[in-house]
Coordinates of C-alpha atoms in Angstrom, one line a residue:
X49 CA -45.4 -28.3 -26.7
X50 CA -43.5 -28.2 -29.7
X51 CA -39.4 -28.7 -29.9
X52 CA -37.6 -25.3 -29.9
X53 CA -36.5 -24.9 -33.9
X54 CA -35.2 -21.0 -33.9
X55 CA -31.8 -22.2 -32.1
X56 CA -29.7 -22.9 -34.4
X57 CA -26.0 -24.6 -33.5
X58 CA -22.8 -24.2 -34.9
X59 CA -19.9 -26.3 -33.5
X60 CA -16.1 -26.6 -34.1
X61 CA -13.4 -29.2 -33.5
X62 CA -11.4 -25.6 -31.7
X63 CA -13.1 -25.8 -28.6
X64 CA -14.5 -28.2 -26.1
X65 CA -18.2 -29.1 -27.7
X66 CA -19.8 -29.0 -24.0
X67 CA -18.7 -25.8 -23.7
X68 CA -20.1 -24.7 -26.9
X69 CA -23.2 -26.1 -26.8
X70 CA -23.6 -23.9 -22.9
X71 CA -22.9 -21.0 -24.4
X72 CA -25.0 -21.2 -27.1
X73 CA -27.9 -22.5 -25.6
X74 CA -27.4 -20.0 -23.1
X75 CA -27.3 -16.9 -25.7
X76 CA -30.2 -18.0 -27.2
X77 CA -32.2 -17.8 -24.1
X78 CA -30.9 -14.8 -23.0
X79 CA -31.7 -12.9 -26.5
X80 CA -34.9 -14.5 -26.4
X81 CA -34.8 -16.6 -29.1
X82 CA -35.1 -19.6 -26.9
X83 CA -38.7 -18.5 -25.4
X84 CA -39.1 -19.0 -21.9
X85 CA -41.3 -22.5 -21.6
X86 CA -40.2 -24.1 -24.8
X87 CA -39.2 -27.7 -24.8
X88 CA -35.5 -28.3 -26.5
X89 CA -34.4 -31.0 -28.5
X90 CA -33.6 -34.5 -26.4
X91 CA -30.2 -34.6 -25.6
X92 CA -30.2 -37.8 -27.6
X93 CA -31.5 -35.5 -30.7
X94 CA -29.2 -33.3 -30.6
X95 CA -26.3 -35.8 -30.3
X96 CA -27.4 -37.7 -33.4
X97 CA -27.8 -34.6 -35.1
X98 CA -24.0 -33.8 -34.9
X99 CA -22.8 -37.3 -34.3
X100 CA -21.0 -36.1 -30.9
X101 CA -21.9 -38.4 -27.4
X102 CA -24.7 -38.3 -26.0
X103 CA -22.9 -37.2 -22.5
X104 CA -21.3 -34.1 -23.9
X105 CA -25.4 -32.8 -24.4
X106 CA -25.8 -34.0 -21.0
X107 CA -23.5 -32.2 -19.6
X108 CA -24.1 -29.0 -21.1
X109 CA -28.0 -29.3 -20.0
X110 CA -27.1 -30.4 -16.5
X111 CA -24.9 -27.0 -15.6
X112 CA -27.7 -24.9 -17.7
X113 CA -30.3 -26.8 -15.1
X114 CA -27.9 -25.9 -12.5
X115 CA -27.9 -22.2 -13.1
X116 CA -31.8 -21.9 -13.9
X117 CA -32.0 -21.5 -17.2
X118 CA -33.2 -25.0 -18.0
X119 CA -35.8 -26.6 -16.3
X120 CA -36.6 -30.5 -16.6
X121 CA -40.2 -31.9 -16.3
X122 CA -40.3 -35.6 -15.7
X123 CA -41.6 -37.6 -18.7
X124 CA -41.9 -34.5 -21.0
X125 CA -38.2 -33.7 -21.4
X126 CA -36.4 -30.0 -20.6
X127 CA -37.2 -26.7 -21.6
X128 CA -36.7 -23.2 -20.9
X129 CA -37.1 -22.1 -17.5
X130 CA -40.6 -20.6 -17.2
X131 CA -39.7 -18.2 -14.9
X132 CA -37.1 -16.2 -17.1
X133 CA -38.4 -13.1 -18.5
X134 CA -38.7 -13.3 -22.3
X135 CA -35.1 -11.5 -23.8
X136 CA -33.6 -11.8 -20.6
X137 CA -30.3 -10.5 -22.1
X138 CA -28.3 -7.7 -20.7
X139 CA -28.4 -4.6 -22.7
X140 CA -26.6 -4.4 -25.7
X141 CA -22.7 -2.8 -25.5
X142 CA -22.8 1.1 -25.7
X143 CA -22.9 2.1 -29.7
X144 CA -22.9 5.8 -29.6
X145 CA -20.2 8.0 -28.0
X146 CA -22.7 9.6 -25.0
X147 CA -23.5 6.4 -24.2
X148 CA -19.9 4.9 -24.3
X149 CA -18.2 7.6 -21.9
X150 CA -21.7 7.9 -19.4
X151 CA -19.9 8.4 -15.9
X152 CA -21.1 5.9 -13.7
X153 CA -23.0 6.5 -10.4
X154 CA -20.0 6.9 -8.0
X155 CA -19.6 7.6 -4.5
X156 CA -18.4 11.1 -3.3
X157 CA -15.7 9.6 -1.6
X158 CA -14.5 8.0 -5.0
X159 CA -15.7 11.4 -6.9
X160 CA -13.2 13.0 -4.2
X161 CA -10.4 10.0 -5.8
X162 CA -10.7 11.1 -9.0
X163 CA -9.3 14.4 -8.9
X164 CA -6.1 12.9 -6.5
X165 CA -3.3 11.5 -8.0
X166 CA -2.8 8.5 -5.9
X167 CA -1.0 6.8 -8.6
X168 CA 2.5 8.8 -6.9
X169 CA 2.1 6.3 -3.7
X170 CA 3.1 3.4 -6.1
X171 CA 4.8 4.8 -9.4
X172 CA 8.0 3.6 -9.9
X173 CA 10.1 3.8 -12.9
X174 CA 12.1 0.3 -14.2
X175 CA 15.3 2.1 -14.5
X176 CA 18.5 0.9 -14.7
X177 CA 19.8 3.5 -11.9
X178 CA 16.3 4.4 -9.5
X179 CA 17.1 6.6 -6.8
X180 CA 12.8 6.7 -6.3
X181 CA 12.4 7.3 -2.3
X182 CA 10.8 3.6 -1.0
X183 CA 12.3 1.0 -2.5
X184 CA 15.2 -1.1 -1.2
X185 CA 17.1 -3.8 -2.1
X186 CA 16.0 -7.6 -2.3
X187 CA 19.4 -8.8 -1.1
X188 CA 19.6 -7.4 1.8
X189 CA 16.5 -9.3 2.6
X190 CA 17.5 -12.0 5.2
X191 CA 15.6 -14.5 2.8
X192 CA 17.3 -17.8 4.1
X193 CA 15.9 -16.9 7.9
X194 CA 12.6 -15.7 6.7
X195 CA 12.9 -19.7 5.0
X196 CA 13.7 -21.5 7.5
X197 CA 10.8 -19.9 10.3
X198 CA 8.1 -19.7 7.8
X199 CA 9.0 -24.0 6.9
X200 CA 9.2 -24.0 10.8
X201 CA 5.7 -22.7 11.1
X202 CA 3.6 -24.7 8.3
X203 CA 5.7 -27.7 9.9
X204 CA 3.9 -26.3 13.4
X205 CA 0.5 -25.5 12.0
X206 CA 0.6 -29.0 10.0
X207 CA -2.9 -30.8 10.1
X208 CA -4.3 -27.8 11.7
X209 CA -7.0 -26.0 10.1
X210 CA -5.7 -22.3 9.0
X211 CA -8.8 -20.2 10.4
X212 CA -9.3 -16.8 10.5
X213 CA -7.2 -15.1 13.3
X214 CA -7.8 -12.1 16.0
X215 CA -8.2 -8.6 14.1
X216 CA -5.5 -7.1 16.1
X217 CA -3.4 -9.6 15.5
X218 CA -1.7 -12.8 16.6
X219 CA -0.8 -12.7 20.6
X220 CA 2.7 -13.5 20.3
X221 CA 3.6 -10.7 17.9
X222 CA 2.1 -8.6 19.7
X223 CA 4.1 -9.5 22.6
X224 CA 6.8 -9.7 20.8
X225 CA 6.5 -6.3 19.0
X226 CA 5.9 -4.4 23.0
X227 CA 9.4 -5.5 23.9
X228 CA 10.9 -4.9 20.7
X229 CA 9.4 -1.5 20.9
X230 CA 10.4 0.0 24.4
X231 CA 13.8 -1.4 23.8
X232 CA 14.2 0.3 20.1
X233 CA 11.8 3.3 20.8
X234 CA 11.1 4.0 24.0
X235 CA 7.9 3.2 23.3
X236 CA 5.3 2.2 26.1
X237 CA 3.3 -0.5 24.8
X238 CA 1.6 -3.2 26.2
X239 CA 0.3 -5.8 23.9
X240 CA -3.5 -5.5 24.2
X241 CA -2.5 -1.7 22.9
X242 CA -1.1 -2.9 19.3
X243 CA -2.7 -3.4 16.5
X244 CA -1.1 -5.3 13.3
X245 CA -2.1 -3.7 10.0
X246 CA -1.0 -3.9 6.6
X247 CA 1.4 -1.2 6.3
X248 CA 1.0 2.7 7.2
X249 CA -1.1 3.3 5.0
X250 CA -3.7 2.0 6.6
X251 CA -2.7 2.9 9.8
X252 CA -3.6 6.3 7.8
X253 CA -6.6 5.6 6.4
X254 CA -7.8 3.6 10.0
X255 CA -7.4 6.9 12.2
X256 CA -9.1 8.8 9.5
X257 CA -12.4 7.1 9.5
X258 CA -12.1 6.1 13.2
X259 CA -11.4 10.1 14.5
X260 CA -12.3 12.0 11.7
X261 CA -15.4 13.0 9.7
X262 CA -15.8 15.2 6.2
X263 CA -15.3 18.7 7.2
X264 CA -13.1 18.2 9.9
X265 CA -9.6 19.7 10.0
X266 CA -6.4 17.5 10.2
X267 CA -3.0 19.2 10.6
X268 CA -0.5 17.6 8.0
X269 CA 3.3 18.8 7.6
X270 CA 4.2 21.1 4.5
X271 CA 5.7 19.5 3.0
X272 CA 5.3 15.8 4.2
X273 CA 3.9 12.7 3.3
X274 CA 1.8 12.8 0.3
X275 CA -0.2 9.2 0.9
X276 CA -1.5 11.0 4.5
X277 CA -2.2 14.2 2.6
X278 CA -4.3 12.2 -0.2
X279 CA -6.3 10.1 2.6
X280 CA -7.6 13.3 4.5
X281 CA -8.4 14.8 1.0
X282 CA -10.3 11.3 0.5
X283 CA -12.4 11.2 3.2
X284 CA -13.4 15.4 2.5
X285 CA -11.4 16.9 5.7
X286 CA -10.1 19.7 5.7
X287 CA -6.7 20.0 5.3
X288 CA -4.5 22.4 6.9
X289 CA -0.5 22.0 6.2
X290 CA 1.6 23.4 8.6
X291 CA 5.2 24.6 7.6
X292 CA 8.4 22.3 8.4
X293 CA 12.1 24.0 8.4
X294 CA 15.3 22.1 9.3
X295 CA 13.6 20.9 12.8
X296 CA 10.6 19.3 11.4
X297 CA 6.7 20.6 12.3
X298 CA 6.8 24.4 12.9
X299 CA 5.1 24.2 16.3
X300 CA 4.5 28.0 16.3
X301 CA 2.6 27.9 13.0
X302 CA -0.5 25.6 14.1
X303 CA -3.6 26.7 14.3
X304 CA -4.9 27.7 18.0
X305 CA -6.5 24.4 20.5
X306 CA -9.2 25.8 20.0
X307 CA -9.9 25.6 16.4
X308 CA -10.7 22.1 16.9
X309 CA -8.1 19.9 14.7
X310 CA -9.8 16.7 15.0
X311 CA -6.1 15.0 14.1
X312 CA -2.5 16.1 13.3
X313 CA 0.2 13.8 11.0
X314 CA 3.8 14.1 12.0
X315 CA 7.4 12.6 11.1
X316 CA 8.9 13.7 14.1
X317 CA 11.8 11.4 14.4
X318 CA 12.9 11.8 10.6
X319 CA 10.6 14.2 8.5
X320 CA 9.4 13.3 5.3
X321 CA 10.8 14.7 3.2
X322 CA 13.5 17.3 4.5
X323 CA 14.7 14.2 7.1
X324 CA 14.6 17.2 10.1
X325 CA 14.6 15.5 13.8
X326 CA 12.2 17.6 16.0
X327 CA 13.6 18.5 19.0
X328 CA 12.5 17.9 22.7
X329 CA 11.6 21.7 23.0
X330 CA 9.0 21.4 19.9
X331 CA 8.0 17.8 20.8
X332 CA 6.5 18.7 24.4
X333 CA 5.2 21.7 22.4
X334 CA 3.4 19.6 20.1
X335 CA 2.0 17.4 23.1
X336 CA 0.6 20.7 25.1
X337 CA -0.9 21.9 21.9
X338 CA -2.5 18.4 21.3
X339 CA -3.8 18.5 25.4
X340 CA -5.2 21.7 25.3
X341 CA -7.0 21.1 21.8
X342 CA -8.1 17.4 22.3
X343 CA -6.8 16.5 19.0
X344 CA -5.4 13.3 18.5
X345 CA -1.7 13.2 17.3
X346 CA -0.5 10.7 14.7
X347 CA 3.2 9.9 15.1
X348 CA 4.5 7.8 11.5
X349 CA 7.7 6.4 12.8
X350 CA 8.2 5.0 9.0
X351 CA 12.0 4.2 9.1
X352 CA 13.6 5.6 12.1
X353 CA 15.1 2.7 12.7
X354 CA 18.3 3.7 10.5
X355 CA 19.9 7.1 12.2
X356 CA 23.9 7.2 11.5
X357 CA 24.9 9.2 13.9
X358 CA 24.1 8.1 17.3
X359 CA 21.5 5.7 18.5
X360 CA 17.5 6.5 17.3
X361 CA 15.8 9.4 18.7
X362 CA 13.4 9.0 21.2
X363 CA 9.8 8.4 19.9
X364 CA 7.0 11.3 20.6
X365 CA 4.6 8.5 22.2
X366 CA 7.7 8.3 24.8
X367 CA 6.8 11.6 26.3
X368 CA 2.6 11.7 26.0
X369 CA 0.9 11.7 29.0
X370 CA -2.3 12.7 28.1
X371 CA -2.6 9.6 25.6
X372 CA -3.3 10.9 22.5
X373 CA -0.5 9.7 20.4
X374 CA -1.3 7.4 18.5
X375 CA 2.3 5.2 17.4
X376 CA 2.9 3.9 14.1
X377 CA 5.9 2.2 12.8
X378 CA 6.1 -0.2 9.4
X379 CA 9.2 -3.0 8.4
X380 CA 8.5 -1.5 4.6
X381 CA 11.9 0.1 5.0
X382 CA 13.8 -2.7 7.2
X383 CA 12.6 -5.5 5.5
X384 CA 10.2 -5.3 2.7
X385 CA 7.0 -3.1 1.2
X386 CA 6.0 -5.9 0.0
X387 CA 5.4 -8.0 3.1
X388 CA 2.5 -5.0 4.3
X389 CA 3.3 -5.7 7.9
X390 CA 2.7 -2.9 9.9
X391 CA 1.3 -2.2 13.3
X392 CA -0.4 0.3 15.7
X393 CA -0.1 1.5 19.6
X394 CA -3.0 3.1 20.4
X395 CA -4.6 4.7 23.3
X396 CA -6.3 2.2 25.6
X397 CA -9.7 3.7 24.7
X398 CA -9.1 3.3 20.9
X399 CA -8.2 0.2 20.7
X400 CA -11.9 -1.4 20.4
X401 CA -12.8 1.3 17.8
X402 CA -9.9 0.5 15.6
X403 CA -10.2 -3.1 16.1
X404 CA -13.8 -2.9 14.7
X405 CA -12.5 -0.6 12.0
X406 CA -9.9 -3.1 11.1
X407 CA -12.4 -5.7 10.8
X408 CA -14.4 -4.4 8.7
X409 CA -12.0 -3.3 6.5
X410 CA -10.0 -6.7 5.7
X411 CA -10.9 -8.9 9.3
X412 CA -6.6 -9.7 9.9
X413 CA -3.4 -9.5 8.3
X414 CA -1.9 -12.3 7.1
X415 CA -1.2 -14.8 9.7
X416 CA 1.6 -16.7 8.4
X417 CA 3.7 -13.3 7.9
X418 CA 2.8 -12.1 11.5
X419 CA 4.1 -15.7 13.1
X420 CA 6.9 -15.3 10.8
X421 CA 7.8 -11.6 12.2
X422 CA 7.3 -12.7 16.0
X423 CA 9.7 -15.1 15.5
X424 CA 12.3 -13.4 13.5
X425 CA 11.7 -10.6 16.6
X426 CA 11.9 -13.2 19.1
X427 CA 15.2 -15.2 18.4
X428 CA 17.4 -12.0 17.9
X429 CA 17.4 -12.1 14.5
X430 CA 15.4 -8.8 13.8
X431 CA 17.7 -6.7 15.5
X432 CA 20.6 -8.1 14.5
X433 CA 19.2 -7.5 10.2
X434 CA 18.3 -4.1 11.3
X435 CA 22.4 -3.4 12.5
X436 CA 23.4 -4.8 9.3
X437 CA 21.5 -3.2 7.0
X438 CA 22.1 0.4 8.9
X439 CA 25.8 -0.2 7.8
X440 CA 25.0 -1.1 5.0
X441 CA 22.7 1.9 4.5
X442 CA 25.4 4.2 5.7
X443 CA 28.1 2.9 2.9
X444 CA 25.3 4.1 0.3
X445 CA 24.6 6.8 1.7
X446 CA 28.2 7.7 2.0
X447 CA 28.8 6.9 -1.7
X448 CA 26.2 8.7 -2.8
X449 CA 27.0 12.1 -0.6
X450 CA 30.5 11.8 -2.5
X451 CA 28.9 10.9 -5.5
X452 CA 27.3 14.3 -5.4
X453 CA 30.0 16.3 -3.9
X454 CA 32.9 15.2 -6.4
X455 CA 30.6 15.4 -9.1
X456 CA 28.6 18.9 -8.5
X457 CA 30.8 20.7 -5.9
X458 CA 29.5 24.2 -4.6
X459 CA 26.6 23.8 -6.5
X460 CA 24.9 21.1 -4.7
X461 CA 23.5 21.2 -1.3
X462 CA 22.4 18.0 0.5
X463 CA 20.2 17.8 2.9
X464 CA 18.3 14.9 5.2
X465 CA 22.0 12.7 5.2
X466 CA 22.3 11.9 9.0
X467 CA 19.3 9.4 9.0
X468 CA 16.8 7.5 6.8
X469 CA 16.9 6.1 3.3
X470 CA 16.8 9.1 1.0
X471 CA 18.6 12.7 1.2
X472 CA 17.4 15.9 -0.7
X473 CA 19.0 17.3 -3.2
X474 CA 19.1 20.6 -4.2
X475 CA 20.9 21.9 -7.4
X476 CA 21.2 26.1 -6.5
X477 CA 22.3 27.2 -10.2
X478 CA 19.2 25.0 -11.7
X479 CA 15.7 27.3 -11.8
X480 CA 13.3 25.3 -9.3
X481 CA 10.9 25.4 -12.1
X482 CA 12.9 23.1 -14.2
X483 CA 13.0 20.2 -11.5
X484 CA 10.2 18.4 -13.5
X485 CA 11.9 18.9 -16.6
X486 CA 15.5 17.9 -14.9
X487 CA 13.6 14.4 -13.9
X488 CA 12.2 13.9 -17.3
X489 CA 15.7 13.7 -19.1
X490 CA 17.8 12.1 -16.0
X491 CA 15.2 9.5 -17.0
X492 CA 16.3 9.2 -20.5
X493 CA 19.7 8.3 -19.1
X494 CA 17.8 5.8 -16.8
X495 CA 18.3 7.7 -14.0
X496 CA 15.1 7.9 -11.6
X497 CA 14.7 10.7 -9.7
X498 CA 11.7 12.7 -8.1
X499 CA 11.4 16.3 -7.9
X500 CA 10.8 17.5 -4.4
X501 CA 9.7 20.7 -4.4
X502 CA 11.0 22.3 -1.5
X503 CA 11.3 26.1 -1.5
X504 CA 12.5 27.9 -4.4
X505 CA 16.0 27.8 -3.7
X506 CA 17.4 26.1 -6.9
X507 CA 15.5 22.6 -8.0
X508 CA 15.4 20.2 -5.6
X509 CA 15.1 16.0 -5.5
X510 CA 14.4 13.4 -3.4
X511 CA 17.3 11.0 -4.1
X512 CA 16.8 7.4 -2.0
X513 CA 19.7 4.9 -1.9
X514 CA 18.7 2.1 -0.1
X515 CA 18.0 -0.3 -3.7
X516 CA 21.2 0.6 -5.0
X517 CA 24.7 -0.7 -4.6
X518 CA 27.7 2.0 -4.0
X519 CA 28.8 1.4 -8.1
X520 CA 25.7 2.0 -9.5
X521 CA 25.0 5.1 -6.9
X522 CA 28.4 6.4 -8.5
X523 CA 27.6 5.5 -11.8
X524 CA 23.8 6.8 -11.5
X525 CA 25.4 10.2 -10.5
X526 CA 27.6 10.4 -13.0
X527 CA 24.8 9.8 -15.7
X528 CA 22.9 12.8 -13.5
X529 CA 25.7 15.2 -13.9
X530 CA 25.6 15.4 -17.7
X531 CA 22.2 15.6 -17.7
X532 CA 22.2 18.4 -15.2
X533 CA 25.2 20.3 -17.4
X534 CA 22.2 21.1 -20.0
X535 CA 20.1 22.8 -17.7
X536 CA 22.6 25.4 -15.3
X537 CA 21.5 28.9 -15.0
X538 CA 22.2 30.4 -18.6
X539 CA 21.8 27.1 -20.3
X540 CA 18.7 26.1 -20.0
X541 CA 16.6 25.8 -23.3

């Protein structure tokens, strides 16, 4: 069989000459130019031809062999694999605009994505002064601790394979985590009822496709957590938003037991975003409403942990009987989003559903991070960041009340301030239509802040403080009150 002649070679001194000789060779046979069966030149051949070694042809053959497009036939030389179809190249890169913007074939739980704008779970602005709501601040971080126990783990785990870990979740946090919580929480836990995760979110999205299916109703708060609302509307629930006022979840306003709410989201010891505390009277309401129904209650305990007057409320898993609380708390807000440690109590008969749902989904958490987090609950050290970044939480939170009050007077109300990281913020002589347009020029300033959209009462923000020290919180308000001069009642444009 003749040599191969329509492949033609064109090499440069810019990049490595085994590389381009692959990808020539290769684009040849994919086009078809290289027919499938026909012999190519001896590596010695084409080496003479442009006076390169011999070994840089081989080379470029041998990882061609390796991938099936050459094939090598003892005493006759290589060719083109047989078996390739003849113009085995993909098709050619859209030319026309109809065929550029074809939609592809997509799921309807991704056709359900596109029309949600789950961009807001993550969007932050690099501004000078943020007040964005999840965010806090890398030095109060206990970084030289967190050091020291991860070198003492590699050091522990040194000549040991790193395998992959339980689902749930390394014993000893877990252990760990059920005496941290009935101490902090009052929550009943024992270990084989936790589950680590990676943040709330998926705490979310793991009830979701554990307990509910497309059609189903969930219960969500109104307002309340957008990344729970955005998972039901994923997974094609039905939502049904249930009004909050200054005591958190309306209990009076959900839908009768026997509508058959498959699952209900809460924020009962700090409400997102109005930072209401439900009271006992509402809580056992809650639970009686849950037992008579059958629906599962999801209690997102996301940063409790900081309450500046008094000690922590209670959690709602504290007062279930019926088990059907499902408990889930995060260290996003006590130490750091960016770890994505968070972790599940669950029902004794959920626990094997989740587990296999967890498994599936990313088979553990990171194990180093969970040993880390045992130990830093473990030795005292957990506790003891969580006291010192309350104060230091409070003295921003303080500042930035004072801020506000020096700054806007009367014409402010604030609302949320006795726990958490954020506050709300509501200007009463700005039109609650302008909020969006009040956060568009604070921005310009490099002020960050996001438009709540509570009520109609005068625009209102959430305003979160945990990133910022108390000089830029003052400074960041001052910048906000000439920005908000522009837009009082009568001055608008």
């Amino acid at each position: 069989m003749p040599e191969n002649t329509a492949m033609l070679f064109r090499l440069d001194r810019d990049a490595p000459l085994q590389t381009q000789i692959y990808d020539q060779l290769k684009a040849s046979i994919l086009s078809g130019d290289a027919a499938p069966g026909s012999r190519l030149p001896s590596s010695r051949a084409l080496a003479d031809q442009f006076a390169i070694a011999r070994n840089t042809v081989l080379l470029a053959y041998e990882q061609l062999l390796a991938e099936g497009y050459l094939e090598s036939r003892p005493g006759a030389g290589t060719f083109v694999g047989a078996a390739l179809p003849a113009g085995a190249a993909p098709r050619p890169a859209a030319t026309t605009p109809a065929e550029a913007h074809r939609a592809p074939r997509l799921s309807r739980y991704s056709q359900r994505l596109r029309g949600l704008d789950t961009d807001a779970l993550t969007r932050r602005a690099g501004l000078r002064y943020s007040f964005h709501y999840g965010t806090v601040s890398a030095a109060d971080f206990p970084a030289d601790i967190w050091r020291s126990l991860l070198l003492r783990e590699i050091r522990r785990r040194a000549g040991k394979p790193y395998l992959y870990e339980n689902p749930q979740g390394l014993p000893e946090l877990r252990a760990a985590l059920s005496d941290y919580l009935g101490r902090a929480r009052a929550v009943r836990a024992r270990p084989e009822q936790i589950l680590i995760v990676n943040g709330s979110q998926q705490a979310v999205d793991l009830a979701l496709r554990v307990l509910v299916d497309p059609g189903d109703t969930v219960v969500v708060e109104d307002p309340g957590y957008s990344g729970a609302r955005l998972a039901v509307e994923a997974i094609g629930a039905r939502l049904l938003p249930v009004p909050v006022d200054a005591d958190g979840l309306d209990t009076a306003l959900l839908p009768p037991p026997e509508a058959g709410a498959r699952l209900a989201h809460v924020t009962p010891g700090h409400q997102f975003p109005t930072g209401g505390v439900m009271p006992a009277a509402r809580r056992l309401a809650l639970l009686d409403w849950a037992g008579r129904g059958g629906t599962y209650v999801f209690e997102d305990d996301y940063d409790s942990e900081y309450r500046y007057e008094g000690r922590p409320v209670e959690s709602l898993q504290a007062l279930d009987r019926a088990g059907l609380v499902i408990y889930s708390g995060t260290v996003s807000k006590v130490l750091s989003p960016g770890l994505r440690l968070g972790y599940m109590v669950l029902p004794p008969e959920l626990v094997e559903p989740f587990l296999q749902a967890k498994q599936l989904t990313d088979r553990h958490t990171a194990s180093l991070d969970q040993a880390v987090f045992a130990h830093l609950i473990r030795d005292g050290h957990f506790e003891r960041h969580i006291r010192r970044t309350r104060r230091r939480n409070q003295r921003r939170r303080d500042a930035l009340v004072a801020a506000l009050k020096a700054g806007f007077g009367a014409a402010v109300a604030i609302e949320g301030a006795k726990a958490g990281l954020h506050v709300v913020v509501r200007f009463r002589d700005i039109p609650a239509t302008l909020a969006g347009s009040v956060a568009e020029a604070a921005a310009l300033r490099s002020v960050g802040i996001v438009p709540a959209g509570i009520g109609e009462a005068g625009a209102s923000f959430l305003m979160g403080y945990a990133a910022l020290e108390e000089a830029d919180i003052r400074q960041g308000v001052a910048l906000l009150r000439e920005v908000v001069q522009s837009f009082r009642r009568g001055g608008a444009a």
